[in-house]
Short mmCIF file of C-alpha atoms and ligand atoms in Angstrom, two decimals:
data_model
loop_
_atom_site.label_atom_id
_atom_site.label_comp_id
_atom_site.label_asym_id
_atom_site.label_seq_id
_atom_site.Cartn_x
_atom_site.Cartn_y
_atom_site.Cartn_z
CA MET A 1 1.71 -6.55 3.60
CA SER A 2 0.30 -5.83 -0.43
CA VAL A 3 -3.07 -6.49 -1.21
CA ILE A 4 -4.48 -7.97 -4.20
CA ASN A 5 -6.22 -5.95 -6.40
CA PHE A 6 -7.77 -8.17 -9.22
CA GLU A 7 -10.24 -5.29 -10.30
CA PHE A 8 -6.59 -3.64 -10.80
CA ARG A 9 -5.09 -5.90 -12.67
CA ASN A 10 -8.05 -6.80 -14.95
CA GLU A 11 -8.08 -2.73 -15.67
CA VAL A 12 -4.13 -3.25 -16.73
CA LEU A 13 -4.78 -6.21 -18.94
CA LYS A 14 -7.71 -4.44 -20.97
CA HIS A 15 -5.44 -0.77 -21.48
CA ASN A 16 -3.07 -3.54 -22.88
CA ALA A 17 -3.48 -7.32 -23.38
CA SER A 18 0.66 -7.74 -23.50
CA LEU A 19 0.96 -7.91 -20.30
CA SER A 20 0.44 -11.42 -19.85
CA TYR A 21 3.09 -12.20 -22.03
CA CYS A 22 5.81 -11.28 -19.44
CA TYR A 23 7.97 -14.42 -17.84
CA GLN A 24 9.98 -12.46 -15.56
CA CYS A 25 13.11 -12.65 -17.66
CA SER A 26 14.76 -9.52 -16.26
CA THR A 27 15.90 -8.33 -19.87
CA CYS A 28 14.17 -5.31 -19.79
CA SER A 29 15.63 -4.40 -15.99
CA GLY A 30 18.88 -5.37 -17.80
CA GLY A 31 18.94 -2.94 -20.27
CA CYS A 32 16.68 0.42 -18.39
CA PRO A 33 18.92 3.05 -18.81
CA VAL A 34 17.50 4.45 -14.95
CA ALA A 35 17.57 1.40 -13.38
CA LEU A 36 21.76 1.32 -14.10
CA LEU A 37 21.36 5.22 -12.61
CA THR A 38 19.46 4.19 -9.19
CA GLU A 39 21.38 1.00 -9.02
CA GLY A 40 17.81 -1.44 -9.16
CA GLY A 41 16.10 1.01 -7.77
CA TYR A 42 13.66 1.52 -10.61
CA ASN A 43 12.83 -1.92 -11.53
CA PRO A 44 10.25 -1.68 -15.09
CA ARG A 45 10.33 -6.23 -14.64
CA LYS A 46 9.20 -5.52 -10.75
CA ILE A 47 6.80 -3.32 -11.68
CA ILE A 48 5.40 -4.83 -14.71
CA GLU A 49 5.07 -8.09 -11.96
CA GLU A 50 3.08 -6.05 -9.43
CA ALA A 51 1.02 -4.56 -12.30
CA ILE A 52 1.12 -8.72 -12.93
CA LEU A 53 -0.02 -9.34 -9.51
CA GLY A 54 -2.56 -6.39 -9.39
CA LEU A 55 -0.64 -5.11 -6.57
CA GLN A 56 -2.46 -1.38 -6.76
CA ASP A 57 -1.29 -0.25 -3.50
CA LYS A 58 2.15 -0.51 -4.30
CA LEU A 59 2.09 0.66 -7.75
CA VAL A 60 -0.20 4.01 -7.56
CA GLN A 61 -0.81 4.32 -3.41
CA LYS A 62 3.14 3.66 -2.78
CA GLN A 63 5.06 4.07 -5.64
CA ASP A 64 7.45 1.26 -5.43
CA PRO A 65 8.98 1.17 -7.96
CA ASN A 66 8.77 5.42 -8.60
CA PRO A 67 6.90 5.41 -12.52
CA TRP A 68 7.91 8.79 -12.47
CA LEU A 69 11.85 7.56 -13.19
CA CYS A 70 11.26 5.86 -16.64
CA SER A 71 11.90 7.96 -19.28
CA THR A 72 9.83 6.76 -22.01
CA CYS A 73 13.63 6.08 -23.65
CA GLN A 74 11.63 2.36 -25.21
CA THR A 75 15.06 0.31 -24.29
CA CYS A 76 12.93 -2.31 -22.59
CA VAL A 77 10.14 -2.63 -25.26
CA GLU A 78 12.56 -2.71 -27.67
CA LEU A 79 14.95 -5.57 -25.55
CA CYS A 80 11.63 -7.82 -24.27
CA PRO A 81 11.81 -11.30 -25.85
CA GLN A 82 7.84 -10.97 -25.53
CA LYS A 83 7.32 -7.96 -26.78
CA VAL A 84 5.35 -5.92 -23.60
CA GLU A 85 4.29 -2.76 -24.07
CA ILE A 86 6.34 -2.11 -20.91
CA THR A 87 5.67 1.97 -21.63
CA GLU A 88 2.40 1.74 -22.49
CA ILE A 89 1.31 0.00 -19.29
CA LEU A 90 2.80 2.42 -17.52
CA THR A 91 1.08 5.03 -19.34
CA LEU A 92 -1.95 3.46 -17.54
CA ILE A 93 0.03 3.11 -13.88
CA LYS A 94 1.37 6.70 -14.22
CA ASN A 95 -2.32 8.15 -15.28
CA GLU A 96 -3.78 5.95 -12.25
CA CYS A 97 -1.18 8.18 -10.26
CA PHE A 98 -2.21 11.32 -11.37
CA ASN A 99 -5.99 10.94 -10.87
CA ILE A 100 -5.09 10.99 -6.73
CA GLY A 101 -2.76 13.83 -7.29
CA ASN A 102 0.24 11.36 -7.10
CA VAL A 103 2.19 12.85 -9.46
CA PRO A 104 5.59 15.27 -9.18
CA GLU A 105 5.45 18.73 -9.14
CA ALA A 106 7.94 18.90 -11.94
CA PHE A 107 5.75 17.27 -14.22
CA ILE A 108 2.87 19.55 -13.22
CA SER A 109 4.99 22.45 -14.19
CA GLN A 110 5.96 21.09 -17.51
CA GLY A 111 2.31 20.68 -18.32
CA LYS A 112 1.60 24.22 -16.81
CA ALA A 113 4.35 25.11 -19.21
CA VAL A 114 2.53 23.95 -22.30
CA LEU A 115 -0.27 25.01 -21.52
CA GLU A 116 0.43 28.78 -21.45
CA ASN A 117 3.75 28.51 -23.65
CA GLY A 118 2.90 25.38 -26.62
CA VAL A 119 6.29 23.72 -25.55
CA ALA A 120 7.06 22.34 -22.18
CA LEU A 121 10.52 24.03 -21.40
CA PRO A 122 10.06 27.94 -23.20
CA TYR A 123 12.62 29.96 -24.36
CA SER A 124 14.01 33.05 -23.00
CA LYS A 125 13.53 36.28 -25.76
CA ALA A 126 17.52 36.24 -25.49
CA ILE A 127 17.65 32.63 -26.92
CA LEU A 128 14.70 33.64 -29.28
CA THR A 129 16.97 36.29 -30.61
CA ARG A 130 19.57 34.02 -30.76
CA ARG A 131 17.83 32.17 -33.13
CA GLU A 132 17.14 34.86 -35.65
CA LYS A 133 20.59 36.30 -35.79
CA LEU A 134 21.58 32.84 -36.70
CA GLY A 135 19.30 32.82 -39.05
CA LEU A 136 17.82 29.46 -37.84
CA PRO A 137 13.63 28.24 -38.13
CA SER A 138 11.29 30.31 -36.05
CA ILE A 139 10.47 27.53 -33.14
CA LYS A 140 6.92 25.49 -33.60
CA THR A 141 4.83 25.23 -30.46
CA ALA A 142 1.53 23.47 -29.49
CA PRO A 143 -1.99 24.70 -30.71
CA ILE A 144 -2.63 26.10 -27.60
CA ASP A 145 -6.36 25.91 -27.46
CA GLU A 146 -6.34 22.00 -28.52
CA VAL A 147 -3.78 21.51 -25.74
CA LYS A 148 -6.32 22.87 -23.33
CA LYS A 149 -9.26 20.43 -24.52
CA ILE A 150 -6.46 17.62 -24.01
CA LEU A 151 -5.85 19.21 -21.11
CA GLN A 152 -9.49 19.71 -19.50
CA GLU A 153 -10.64 15.70 -19.88
CA THR A 154 -8.02 15.38 -18.11
CA LYS A 155 -8.76 17.68 -15.73
CA PHE A 156 -5.40 19.26 -15.72
CA GLU A 157 -5.75 22.40 -14.52
CA ASN A 158 -7.52 20.99 -11.30
CA HIS A 159 -3.87 19.68 -9.75
CA ILE A 160 -2.37 22.94 -10.18
CA PRO A 161 -1.13 24.54 -6.79
CA LYS A 162 -3.44 27.73 -6.84
CA GLU A 163 -0.44 31.09 -6.67
S1 LIG B 1 12.21 -8.01 -20.38
FE1 LIG B 1 9.77 -8.59 -21.58
S2 LIG B 1 9.55 -10.59 -20.50
FE2 LIG B 1 11.19 -10.08 -19.59
S3 LIG B 1 10.69 -9.34 -17.26
FE3 LIG B 1 10.87 -7.94 -18.81
S4 LIG B 1 9.11 -7.35 -19.37
FE4 LIG B 1 8.84 -9.47 -18.93
S1 LIG B 2 11.03 3.28 -21.76
FE1 LIG B 2 11.35 3.69 -18.70
S2 LIG B 2 11.32 1.43 -17.96
FE2 LIG B 2 12.22 1.31 -20.65
S3 LIG B 2 14.64 0.99 -20.80
FE3 LIG B 2 13.46 3.41 -20.65
S4 LIG B 2 13.70 4.41 -18.86
FE4 LIG B 2 13.80 2.21 -18.53
#
């Protein structure tokens, strides 16, 4: 049985008060491409409902539904009649998941790639040479020093598996 955690609910509300405007109409889930692909297995309305109820164990420990499946396409945010900032709320939930190590390996790999190369998906040497031959502009990367500072603040490196 799920336990209501008022402290967690208040934390989400403090982070984003728009949570309280949700009247559970399901417009977000109806327009969500991931909900469509997973045949309702992923369901943003349900995530918002669990956040309103303060069901931290379901959202963070069990990840039911799994917040990492959101592609951040913002369709739900555009469609929501109550202007609930769903993706912002999802960010807080994902941060909570991250803090207890409940984070998919692929996200850790992408973070590691940004930390090392300034991009999430580094280009191969062959691609870079071909781009140069085609006269395409050089690829801009994020300033690694600044990325490092941000990731240190989030203690990201503690989650990188030791090789
Ligand atoms: S569309 Fe907005 S109001 Fe409707 S269920 Fe989703 S978050 Fe709640
Ligand atoms: S932002 Fe996430 S929850 Fe919203 S419609 Fe896109 S995939 Fe679905």
